[in-house]
Amino acid sequence: MKIGITCYPTYGGSGVVATELGIELAARGHQVHFITSSQPFRLTGREANIHFHEVSVSTYPLFEYPPYDLALATRMAEVADFYSLDLLHVHYAIPHSVSALLASQMLASHSFAERRRNLPFITTLHGTDITLVGLDPSYLPITRFAIERSHGVTAISSHLADRTREAFGITGEIEVIRNFVNCDVYARQPDLVAEMRPRFASANEHLFVHLSNFRAVKRVLDVVEVFARVARVLPSRLMLIGDGPDRSAAEHLALRHGVQDRIHFLGKQDNVNELLPLADLMIMPSQMESFGLAALEAMACGVPAIATRVGGVPELIENHVNGLLFEIGDVDAMADGAIALLKAPDRFQAMSQAARRTAQDRFCTTRIIPLYEEYYQRVLDRNAS
Ligand code: GMT
């Protein structure tokens, strides 16, 4: 198939899923065209079967807000026409599904190209496009409209599919295709761990990790609170991977607790598959997670997560089996849970193995990518005229 993919190309779960999906589809022989504002950060630019089309938004003194959505719609239509794309797959509803709708309508009309073409588009909902941004009164009607007009809609968890039906009154089909991880790339390689771990923790210390875009919804301050409590009892270090609005507040809190020297603020990192396996436990105390891709990536590396019982997280983490679940903001219970687990090596080992097994058995690329291929075919068959 010839597939156009649009996503936010910078750091963030939806962009990661879109990029990894493109890479996996290309490896299976599909031609994948990324139509994005810059090259997605997990692409090297050297992958076979992957093409990148930059959306450039020209500015003009009159434009207080450069019209990215229109430039994107135009580029989508041009690329679809020139490369005879079979479909577009957009990740994150706002504004990508609206641009795709426009592109699809442009291609169906005589005014754009001599040959009218049918270009179905699929919208994948990731979370904040529905739960936060999409519910903003200024975005809700257009988001609902573009979702309803999509030729296919997928959601990354059952929770998000239900939430979309409730909040937007969507009655059409929403296919649940959960997030995935490449279990060969995300895996603990003992030699690499032995080489890299001493940079972050000594042999007698426990190592925690948190990975996010440091937005309020991630509750990074709770990560520091949990870690500070653990560090009072057990020799420990913390790797904070990512950057965003709450980073400086996290730094101040670390100073207040006197744990600043025990925390590695690593900023944005490309090689998270090499960093995650170094840790013992992940901390993901989010206010909301429609899925929790960061936890899945850690679990594939045998690193269970201490997480909150929110959104789609319980579809991934089974409490006391492959991780631990807590109520939002209960940092004391999270710290106590982590300490108790780390003091019981057999229980910790069993949980680490269960985490890896969950990733392999339920969320591996080999299991999930065919679901996308089948869904693409279904949408194409339905829309063949
Ligand atoms: O969590 C974010 O702020 C980023 C956001 C995104 O779209 O980039 O993440 C959402 O999509 C991820 C990939 O599908 C999910 O793993 C996250 O759970 C989801 N975030 C929220 O629902 C808050």
CSV table of N, CA, C and O and ligand atoms in Angstrom, one decimal, residues 8 10-18 91-92 124-132 155-157 159-160 177-180 212-218 284 286-296 310-313 316 372, ligand 1:
chain,number,residue,atom,x,y,z
A,8,TYR,N,2.4,15.0,14.8
A,8,TYR,CA,3.3,16.0,15.4
A,8,TYR,C,4.7,15.3,15.4
A,8,TYR,O,4.9,14.3,16.0
A,10,THR,N,7.5,16.2,16.7
A,10,THR,CA,8.4,16.5,17.8
A,10,THR,C,8.2,15.4,18.9
A,10,THR,O,7.3,14.5,18.7
A,11,TYR,N,8.8,15.6,20.1
A,11,TYR,CA,8.7,14.6,21.1
A,11,TYR,C,7.3,14.5,21.6
A,11,TYR,O,6.6,15.5,21.8
A,12,GLY,N,6.7,13.4,21.8
A,12,GLY,CA,5.3,13.2,22.3
A,12,GLY,C,4.9,11.8,21.8
A,12,GLY,O,5.3,11.4,20.8
A,13,GLY,N,4.0,11.2,22.6
A,13,GLY,CA,3.6,9.9,22.4
A,13,GLY,C,2.9,9.6,21.0
A,13,GLY,O,3.2,8.6,20.4
A,14,SER,N,2.1,10.6,20.6
A,14,SER,CA,1.4,10.3,19.3
A,14,SER,C,2.3,10.3,18.2
A,14,SER,O,2.2,9.5,17.2
A,15,GLY,N,3.3,11.2,18.2
A,15,GLY,CA,4.3,11.3,17.2
A,15,GLY,C,5.2,10.0,17.2
A,15,GLY,O,5.6,9.5,16.1
A,16,VAL,N,5.5,9.5,18.4
A,16,VAL,CA,6.3,8.3,18.5
A,16,VAL,C,5.6,7.1,17.8
A,16,VAL,O,6.1,6.4,17.0
A,17,VAL,N,4.3,7.0,18.2
A,17,VAL,CA,3.5,5.9,17.7
A,17,VAL,C,3.4,6.0,16.1
A,17,VAL,O,3.6,5.0,15.4
A,18,ALA,N,3.1,7.2,15.6
A,18,ALA,CA,3.0,7.4,14.2
A,18,ALA,C,4.3,7.0,13.5
A,18,ALA,O,4.3,6.3,12.4
A,91,HIS,N,-2.5,11.1,12.8
A,91,HIS,CA,-2.4,10.9,14.3
A,91,HIS,C,-2.6,12.2,15.0
A,91,HIS,O,-1.9,13.1,14.8
A,92,TYR,N,-3.6,12.1,16.0
A,92,TYR,CA,-4.0,13.3,16.8
A,92,TYR,C,-5.0,14.1,15.9
A,92,TYR,O,-4.7,14.6,14.9
A,124,THR,N,-6.4,8.5,14.0
A,124,THR,CA,-6.1,7.8,15.2
A,124,THR,C,-6.1,8.8,16.4
A,124,THR,O,-5.4,9.8,16.3
A,125,LEU,N,-7.0,8.5,17.4
A,125,LEU,CA,-7.1,9.4,18.5
A,125,LEU,C,-6.1,8.9,19.6
A,125,LEU,O,-5.9,7.7,19.8
A,126,HIS,N,-5.4,9.9,20.2
A,126,HIS,CA,-4.3,9.5,21.1
A,126,HIS,C,-4.6,9.9,22.6
A,126,HIS,O,-3.9,9.4,23.5
A,127,GLY,N,-5.5,10.9,22.8
A,127,GLY,CA,-5.7,11.2,24.2
A,127,GLY,C,-6.1,12.6,24.4
A,127,GLY,O,-7.3,13.0,24.4
A,128,THR,N,-5.1,13.5,24.5
A,128,THR,CA,-5.3,14.9,24.8
A,128,THR,C,-6.1,15.5,23.7
A,128,THR,O,-6.8,16.5,23.9
A,129,ASP,N,-6.0,15.0,22.5
A,129,ASP,CA,-6.9,15.5,21.4
A,129,ASP,C,-8.3,15.3,21.7
A,129,ASP,O,-9.2,16.1,21.2
A,130,ILE,N,-8.7,14.4,22.6
A,130,ILE,CA,-10.1,14.2,23.0
A,130,ILE,C,-10.3,14.7,24.4
A,130,ILE,O,-11.2,15.5,24.7
A,131,THR,N,-9.4,14.3,25.3
A,131,THR,CA,-9.7,14.6,26.8
A,131,THR,C,-9.4,16.0,27.2
A,131,THR,O,-10.0,16.5,28.2
A,132,LEU,N,-8.5,16.7,26.5
A,132,LEU,CA,-8.2,18.0,27.0
A,132,LEU,C,-8.6,19.0,25.9
A,132,LEU,O,-9.5,19.8,25.9
A,155,ALA,N,-8.7,4.2,18.1
A,155,ALA,CA,-8.3,4.8,19.4
A,155,ALA,C,-7.3,3.8,20.0
A,155,ALA,O,-7.4,2.6,19.8
A,156,ILE,N,-6.4,4.4,20.8
A,156,ILE,CA,-5.3,3.6,21.4
A,156,ILE,C,-5.7,2.8,22.6
A,156,ILE,O,-4.8,2.1,23.1
A,157,SER,N,-6.9,3.0,23.1
A,157,SER,CA,-7.4,2.1,24.2
A,157,SER,C,-8.9,2.1,24.2
A,157,SER,O,-9.5,3.0,23.6
A,159,HIS,N,-10.6,2.6,26.8
A,159,HIS,CA,-11.0,3.8,27.6
A,159,HIS,C,-11.2,5.0,26.7
A,159,HIS,O,-12.2,5.7,26.8
A,160,LEU,N,-10.2,5.3,25.8
A,160,LEU,CA,-10.3,6.5,24.9
A,160,LEU,C,-11.5,6.4,24.0
A,160,LEU,O,-12.2,7.3,23.7
A,177,ILE,N,-7.2,-0.1,18.5
A,177,ILE,CA,-5.9,-0.7,18.2
A,177,ILE,C,-4.9,-0.1,19.2
A,177,ILE,O,-4.5,1.1,19.1
A,178,ARG,N,-4.5,-0.9,20.1
A,178,ARG,CA,-3.6,-0.4,21.2
A,178,ARG,C,-2.2,-0.1,20.7
A,178,ARG,O,-1.8,-0.6,19.7
A,179,ASN,N,-1.5,0.7,21.5
A,179,ASN,CA,-0.1,1.0,21.2
A,179,ASN,C,0.7,-0.2,21.2
A,179,ASN,O,0.4,-1.2,21.8
A,180,PHE,N,1.9,-0.1,20.7
A,180,PHE,CA,2.8,-1.3,20.5
A,180,PHE,C,4.2,-0.9,20.7
A,180,PHE,O,4.6,0.3,20.8
A,212,SER,N,8.8,11.7,30.0
A,212,SER,CA,7.6,12.4,29.5
A,212,SER,C,7.9,13.7,28.9
A,212,SER,O,9.1,14.1,28.8
A,213,ASN,N,6.9,14.5,28.6
A,213,ASN,CA,7.1,15.8,28.0
A,213,ASN,C,6.9,16.9,29.1
A,213,ASN,O,6.8,18.0,28.8
A,214,PHE,N,6.9,16.5,30.3
A,214,PHE,CA,6.9,17.4,31.5
A,214,PHE,C,5.8,18.4,31.5
A,214,PHE,O,5.9,19.5,31.9
A,215,ARG,N,4.6,17.9,30.9
A,215,ARG,CA,3.4,18.8,31.0
A,215,ARG,C,2.7,18.5,32.3
A,215,ARG,O,2.9,17.4,32.9
A,216,ALA,N,1.8,19.4,32.7
A,216,ALA,CA,1.1,19.3,34.0
A,216,ALA,C,0.5,18.0,34.1
A,216,ALA,O,0.5,17.4,35.2
A,217,VAL,N,-0.1,17.4,33.0
A,217,VAL,CA,-0.8,16.2,33.1
A,217,VAL,C,0.1,15.0,33.6
A,217,VAL,O,-0.4,14.0,34.1
A,218,LYS,N,1.4,15.2,33.4
A,218,LYS,CA,2.3,14.1,33.8
A,218,LYS,C,2.7,14.1,35.3
A,218,LYS,O,3.3,13.2,35.8
A,284,MET,N,5.3,6.7,36.8
A,284,MET,CA,4.4,7.4,35.8
A,284,MET,C,3.1,7.8,36.6
A,284,MET,O,2.1,7.1,36.5
A,286,SER,N,0.8,10.0,36.3
A,286,SER,CA,0.0,11.0,35.5
A,286,SER,C,-1.4,11.2,36.0
A,286,SER,O,-2.0,10.3,36.6
A,287,GLN,N,-1.9,12.4,35.8
A,287,GLN,CA,-3.3,12.8,36.0
A,287,GLN,C,-4.2,12.0,35.1
A,287,GLN,O,-5.2,11.6,35.4
A,288,MET,N,-3.7,11.8,33.8
A,288,MET,CA,-4.4,11.1,32.8
A,288,MET,C,-3.4,10.5,31.8
A,288,MET,O,-2.4,11.1,31.5
A,289,GLU,N,-3.7,9.3,31.4
A,289,GLU,CA,-3.0,8.6,30.3
A,289,GLU,C,-4.0,7.8,29.6
A,289,GLU,O,-4.6,6.9,30.1
A,290,SER,N,-4.2,8.1,28.3
A,290,SER,CA,-5.1,7.2,27.5
A,290,SER,C,-4.5,5.9,27.3
A,290,SER,O,-5.2,4.9,27.0
A,291,PHE,N,-3.2,5.8,27.3
A,291,PHE,CA,-2.6,4.5,27.2
A,291,PHE,C,-1.4,4.4,28.1
A,291,PHE,O,-1.3,3.6,29.1
A,292,GLY,N,-0.4,5.2,27.9
A,292,GLY,CA,0.9,5.2,28.7
A,292,GLY,C,2.0,4.5,28.0
A,292,GLY,O,2.6,3.5,28.5
A,293,LEU,N,2.3,5.0,26.8
A,293,LEU,CA,3.3,4.3,25.9
A,293,LEU,C,4.7,4.2,26.7
A,293,LEU,O,5.4,3.2,26.5
A,294,ALA,N,5.0,5.3,27.4
A,294,ALA,CA,6.3,5.3,28.1
A,294,ALA,C,6.4,4.1,29.0
A,294,ALA,O,7.5,3.4,29.1
A,295,ALA,N,5.3,3.7,29.7
A,295,ALA,CA,5.3,2.6,30.6
A,295,ALA,C,5.5,1.3,29.8
A,295,ALA,O,6.2,0.4,30.2
A,296,LEU,N,4.8,1.2,28.6
A,296,LEU,CA,5.0,0.0,27.8
A,296,LEU,C,6.4,-0.2,27.3
A,296,LEU,O,7.0,-1.3,27.4
A,310,VAL,N,-5.5,5.4,36.0
A,310,VAL,CA,-6.2,6.4,35.2
A,310,VAL,C,-6.4,5.9,33.8
A,310,VAL,O,-5.5,5.1,33.3
A,311,GLY,N,-7.4,6.4,33.1
A,311,GLY,CA,-7.5,6.2,31.6
A,311,GLY,C,-7.3,4.8,31.2
A,311,GLY,O,-7.9,3.9,31.7
A,312,GLY,N,-6.4,4.6,30.2
A,312,GLY,CA,-6.2,3.3,29.6
A,312,GLY,C,-5.1,2.5,30.3
A,312,GLY,O,-4.8,1.4,29.9
A,313,VAL,N,-4.5,3.1,31.4
A,313,VAL,CA,-3.4,2.4,32.1
A,313,VAL,C,-3.7,1.0,32.6
A,313,VAL,O,-3.0,0.1,32.3
A,316,LEU,N,-3.1,-1.9,30.4
A,316,LEU,CA,-1.7,-2.3,30.2
A,316,LEU,C,-1.1,-2.9,31.5
A,316,LEU,O,-0.4,-3.9,31.4
A,372,TYR,N,-3.4,-2.9,12.1
A,372,TYR,CA,-3.5,-1.7,11.3
A,372,TYR,C,-3.6,-2.1,9.8
A,372,TYR,O,-4.4,-1.5,9.1
B,1,GMT,O1,0.8,12.6,26.9
B,1,GMT,C1,1.0,13.5,26.2
B,1,GMT,O2,0.9,14.7,26.6
B,1,GMT,C2,1.4,13.3,24.8
B,1,GMT,C3,0.3,12.6,24.0
B,1,GMT,C4,0.5,12.7,22.6
B,1,GMT,O3,-0.4,12.7,21.8
B,1,GMT,O4,1.6,13.0,22.1
B,1,GMT,O5,0.2,11.3,24.5
B,1,GMT,C5,-1.0,10.6,24.3
B,1,GMT,O6,-0.7,9.6,23.3
B,1,GMT,C6,0.2,8.6,23.7
B,1,GMT,C7,0.5,7.7,22.5
B,1,GMT,O7,-0.6,7.1,22.0
B,1,GMT,C8,-0.3,7.8,24.9
B,1,GMT,O8,0.5,6.8,25.3
B,1,GMT,C9,-0.6,8.8,26.0
B,1,GMT,O9,-1.2,8.1,27.1
B,1,GMT,C10,-1.5,9.9,25.6
B,1,GMT,N1,-1.5,10.9,26.7
B,1,GMT,C11,-2.6,11.2,27.4
B,1,GMT,O10,-3.6,10.7,27.2
B,1,GMT,C12,-2.4,12.3,28.4
